[in-house]
XYZ file of C-alpha atoms in Angstrom:
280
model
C -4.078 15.600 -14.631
C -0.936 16.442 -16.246
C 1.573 16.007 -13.685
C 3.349 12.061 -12.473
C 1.865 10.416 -9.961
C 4.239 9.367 -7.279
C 3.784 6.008 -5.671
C 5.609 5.579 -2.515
C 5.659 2.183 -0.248
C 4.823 2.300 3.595
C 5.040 -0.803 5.309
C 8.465 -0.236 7.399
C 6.539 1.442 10.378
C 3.635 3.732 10.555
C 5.788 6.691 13.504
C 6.067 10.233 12.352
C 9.530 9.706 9.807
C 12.502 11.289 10.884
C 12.594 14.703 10.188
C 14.682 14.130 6.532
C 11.527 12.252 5.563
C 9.049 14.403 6.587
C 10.297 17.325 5.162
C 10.451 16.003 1.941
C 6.877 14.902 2.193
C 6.131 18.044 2.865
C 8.207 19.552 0.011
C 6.161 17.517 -2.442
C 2.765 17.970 -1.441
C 3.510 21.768 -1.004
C 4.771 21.900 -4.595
C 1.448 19.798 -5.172
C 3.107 16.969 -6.783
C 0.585 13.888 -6.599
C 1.605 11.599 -3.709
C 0.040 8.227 -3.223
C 1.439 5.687 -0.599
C 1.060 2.088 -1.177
C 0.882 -0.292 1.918
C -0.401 -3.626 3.024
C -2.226 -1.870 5.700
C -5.353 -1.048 6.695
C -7.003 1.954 5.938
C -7.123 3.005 9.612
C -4.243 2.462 9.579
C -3.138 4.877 6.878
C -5.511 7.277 7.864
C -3.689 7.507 11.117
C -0.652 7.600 10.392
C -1.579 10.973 7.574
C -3.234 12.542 9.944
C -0.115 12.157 12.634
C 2.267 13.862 9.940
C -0.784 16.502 8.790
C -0.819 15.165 4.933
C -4.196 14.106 3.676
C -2.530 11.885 1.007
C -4.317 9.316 -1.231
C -2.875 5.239 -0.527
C -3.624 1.791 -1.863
C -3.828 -0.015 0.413
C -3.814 -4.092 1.962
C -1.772 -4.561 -1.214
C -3.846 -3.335 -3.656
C -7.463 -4.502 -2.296
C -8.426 -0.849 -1.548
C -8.497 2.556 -2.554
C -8.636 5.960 -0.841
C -8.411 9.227 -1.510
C -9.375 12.588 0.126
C -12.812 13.694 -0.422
C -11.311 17.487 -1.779
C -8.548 16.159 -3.967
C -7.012 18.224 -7.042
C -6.348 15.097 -8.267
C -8.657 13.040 -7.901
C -12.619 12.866 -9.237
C -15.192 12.991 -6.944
C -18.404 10.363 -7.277
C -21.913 11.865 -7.961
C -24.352 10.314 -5.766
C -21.813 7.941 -4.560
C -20.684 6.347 -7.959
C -17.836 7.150 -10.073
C -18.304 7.616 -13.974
C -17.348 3.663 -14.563
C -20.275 2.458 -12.154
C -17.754 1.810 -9.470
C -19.564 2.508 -5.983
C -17.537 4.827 -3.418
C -18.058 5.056 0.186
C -17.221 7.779 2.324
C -14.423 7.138 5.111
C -13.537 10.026 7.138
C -12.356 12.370 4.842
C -11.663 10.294 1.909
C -13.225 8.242 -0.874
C -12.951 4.689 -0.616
C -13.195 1.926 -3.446
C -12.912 -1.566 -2.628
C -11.479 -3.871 -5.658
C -12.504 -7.416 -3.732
C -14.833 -8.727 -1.811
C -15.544 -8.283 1.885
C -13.101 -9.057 4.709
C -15.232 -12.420 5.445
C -14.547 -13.884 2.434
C -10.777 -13.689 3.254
C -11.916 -15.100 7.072
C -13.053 -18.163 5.285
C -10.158 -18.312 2.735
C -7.916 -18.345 5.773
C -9.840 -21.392 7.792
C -10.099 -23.481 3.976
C -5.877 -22.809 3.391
C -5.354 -23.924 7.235
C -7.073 -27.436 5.956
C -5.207 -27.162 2.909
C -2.040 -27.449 4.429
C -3.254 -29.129 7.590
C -1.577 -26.328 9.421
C -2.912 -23.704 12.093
C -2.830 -20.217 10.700
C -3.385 -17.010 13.215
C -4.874 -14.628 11.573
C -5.919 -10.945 13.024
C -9.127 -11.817 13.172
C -8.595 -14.441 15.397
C -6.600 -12.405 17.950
C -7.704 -10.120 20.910
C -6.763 -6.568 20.916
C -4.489 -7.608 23.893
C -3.014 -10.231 22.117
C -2.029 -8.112 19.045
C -0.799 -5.518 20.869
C 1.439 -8.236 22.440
C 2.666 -9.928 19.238
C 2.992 -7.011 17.359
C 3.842 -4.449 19.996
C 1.311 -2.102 19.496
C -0.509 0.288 21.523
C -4.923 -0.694 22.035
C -5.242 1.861 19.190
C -2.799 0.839 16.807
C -3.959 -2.700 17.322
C -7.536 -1.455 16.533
C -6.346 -0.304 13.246
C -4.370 -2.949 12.549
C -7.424 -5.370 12.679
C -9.960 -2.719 10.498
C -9.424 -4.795 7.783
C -11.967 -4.198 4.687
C -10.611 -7.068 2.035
C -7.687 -8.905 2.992
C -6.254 -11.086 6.244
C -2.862 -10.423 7.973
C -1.890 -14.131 9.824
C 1.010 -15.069 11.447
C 3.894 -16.473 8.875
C 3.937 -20.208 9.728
C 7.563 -21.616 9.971
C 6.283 -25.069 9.439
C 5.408 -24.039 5.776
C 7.656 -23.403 3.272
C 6.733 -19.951 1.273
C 6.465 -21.551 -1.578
C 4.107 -24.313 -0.480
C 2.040 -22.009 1.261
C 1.738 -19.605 -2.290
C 0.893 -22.604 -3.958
C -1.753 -23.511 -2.136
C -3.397 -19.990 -1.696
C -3.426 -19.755 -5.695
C -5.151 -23.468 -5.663
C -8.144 -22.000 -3.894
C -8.077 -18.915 -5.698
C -6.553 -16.301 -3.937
C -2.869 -15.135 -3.355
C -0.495 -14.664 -0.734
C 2.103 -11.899 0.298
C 4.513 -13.629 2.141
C 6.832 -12.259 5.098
C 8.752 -13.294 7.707
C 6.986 -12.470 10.511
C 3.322 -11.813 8.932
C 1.716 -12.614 5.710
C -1.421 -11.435 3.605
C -3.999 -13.380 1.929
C -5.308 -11.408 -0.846
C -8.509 -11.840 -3.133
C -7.641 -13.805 -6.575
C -7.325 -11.118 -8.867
C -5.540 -8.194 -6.837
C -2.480 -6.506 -7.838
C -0.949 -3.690 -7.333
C -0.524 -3.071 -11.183
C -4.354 -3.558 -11.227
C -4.773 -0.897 -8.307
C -2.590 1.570 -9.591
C -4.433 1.797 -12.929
C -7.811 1.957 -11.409
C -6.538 4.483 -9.740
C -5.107 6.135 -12.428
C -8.609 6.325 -14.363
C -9.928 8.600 -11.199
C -7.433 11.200 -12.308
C -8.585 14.543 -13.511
C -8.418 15.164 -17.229
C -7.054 18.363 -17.936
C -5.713 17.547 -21.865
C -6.201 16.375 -25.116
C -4.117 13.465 -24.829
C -5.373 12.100 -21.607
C -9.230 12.020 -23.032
C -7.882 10.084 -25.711
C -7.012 7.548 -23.558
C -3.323 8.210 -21.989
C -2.604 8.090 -18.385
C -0.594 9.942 -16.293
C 2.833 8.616 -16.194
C 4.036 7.090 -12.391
C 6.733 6.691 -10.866
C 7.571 4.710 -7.681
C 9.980 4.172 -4.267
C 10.028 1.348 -2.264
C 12.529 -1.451 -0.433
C 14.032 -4.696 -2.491
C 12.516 -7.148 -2.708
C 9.426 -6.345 -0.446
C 8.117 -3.946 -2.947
C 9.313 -5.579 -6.323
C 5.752 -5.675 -7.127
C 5.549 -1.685 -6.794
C 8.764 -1.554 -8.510
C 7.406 -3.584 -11.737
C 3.948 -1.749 -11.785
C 5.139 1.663 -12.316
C 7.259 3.392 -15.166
C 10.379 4.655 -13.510
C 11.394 3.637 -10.390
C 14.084 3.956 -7.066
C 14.780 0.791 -5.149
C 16.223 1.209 -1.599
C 18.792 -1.666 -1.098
C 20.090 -2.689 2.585
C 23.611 -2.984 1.541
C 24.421 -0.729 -2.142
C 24.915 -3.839 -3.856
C 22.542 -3.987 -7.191
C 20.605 -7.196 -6.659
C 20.609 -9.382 -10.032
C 16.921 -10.083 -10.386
C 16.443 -5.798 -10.106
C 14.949 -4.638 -13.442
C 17.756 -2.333 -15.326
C 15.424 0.258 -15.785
C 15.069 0.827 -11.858
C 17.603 2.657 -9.920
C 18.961 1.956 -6.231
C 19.876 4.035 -3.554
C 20.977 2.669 0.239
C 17.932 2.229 2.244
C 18.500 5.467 4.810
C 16.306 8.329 5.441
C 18.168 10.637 3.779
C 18.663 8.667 0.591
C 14.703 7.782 0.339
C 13.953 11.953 1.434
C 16.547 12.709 -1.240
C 15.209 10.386 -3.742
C 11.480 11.368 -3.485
C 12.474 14.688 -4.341
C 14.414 14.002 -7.494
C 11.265 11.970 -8.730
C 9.116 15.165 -8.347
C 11.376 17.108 -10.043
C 12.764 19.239 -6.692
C 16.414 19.942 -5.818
C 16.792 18.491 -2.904
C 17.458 20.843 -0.019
């Protein structure tokens, strides 16, 4: 594995992208430049939404509690007898490979009910919710909603406006685990996940191809995603492209990282620069 891998965030909405997008998407993976797209979401989700724009691509995904990758990847090793050279088991999904890095979604049932007494607040989690009423609150179709609800490590709940972020984060970390927080919807994540920590397991499936990644080198990455929502993508990877809403370079923005306006065009434009293409 010689070439960057290319970390690209996917939470603003799982449609086919406009056609600037896609056919930059498609310019990559045709010039077989190694694509990965990072995402709180599930992996039906994912899976979905790659097979709805024809790209098998690899993704980490409910924030760094899961790995995939396609089962014939250039990229990517392939587990004998189900385990990868580390001990790591790997179950086939579909098509792909998939790694959990926490424990099952139950455990983050019963973190969910244990925070709720924490903060002697309600919290709505997916779990809790019909397919009719998901499809409802989030607007989704019965099979979107399906998806969105195939969690393997991690619980979506409703963002309570009762609770400050900041009191709800505390109290996550006090029972050992972490929160994502959002406006509408948050995650509860297993203590211990990170997208830094998913992206270099990740990186250690790689393919070795030379001298300097057996000794112990890893590919470089790069990453694209919104500020702030995916500062934590931003921070994990070695160069990076921040989409801002309104061309202003926020202060907190590490000066490595460059911005662009959050558009289609900029982000299709963008993702080709980071593989190295003229964009067309």
């Amino acid at each position: 594995m010689t070439q960057p891998l290319l970390f690209a965030a996917l939470d603003d909405g799982l449609q086919v992208p406009q056609p600037p997008a896609l056919a930059a998407i498609r310019r990559v993976v045709a010039a077989q430049h190694p694509l990965v797209w990072v995402t709180q979401r599930s992996g039906a989700e994912i899976m979905a939404f790659n097979a709805a724009i024809e790209q098998p691509l690899p993704f980490i995904a409910e924030g760094g509690s899961v790995l995939y990758w396609p089962q014939r990847s250039a990229t990517f090793i392939s587990p004998t007898g189900g385990e990868l050279p580390d001990g790591t088991e790997a179950d086939p999904v579909g098509d792909y490979w998939c790694v959990p890095l926490a424990g099952p979604y139950v455990q983050a049932r019963a973190g969910l009910r244990v925070l709720a007494n924490e903060l002697h607040h309600s919290l709505l989690g997916y779990g809790d919710m019909t397919i009719e009423r998901l499809q409802r609150s989030a607007g989704l179709s019965t099979t979107a909603a399906q998806q969105a609800k195939a969690r393997e490590s991690s619980e979506v709940f409703l963002t309570p406006k009762a609770v400050t972020a900041e009191a709800l984060m505390a109290a996550a970390e006090d029972l050992g685990f972490s929160v994502v927080y959002g406006e509408k919807v948050s995650y509860l994540l297993a203590e211990g996940v990170s997208l830094a920590g998913a992206i270099a397991q990740l990186l250690s499936y790689c393919h070795v191809e030379s001298a300097s990644e057996s000794a112990g080198d890893p590919p470089k990455t790069m990453g694209i995603g919104r500020w702030p929502r995916d500062k934590a993508l931003l921070a994990a990877v070695q160069q990076a492209v921040a989409l801002v809403t309104d061309g202003a370079r926020p202060e907190a923005l590490p000066p490595e990282c460059r911005t662009i306006t959050a558009t289609p065009e900029a982000w299709a434009t963008a993702l080709q620069e980071l593989a190295g293409l003229s964009p067309n």
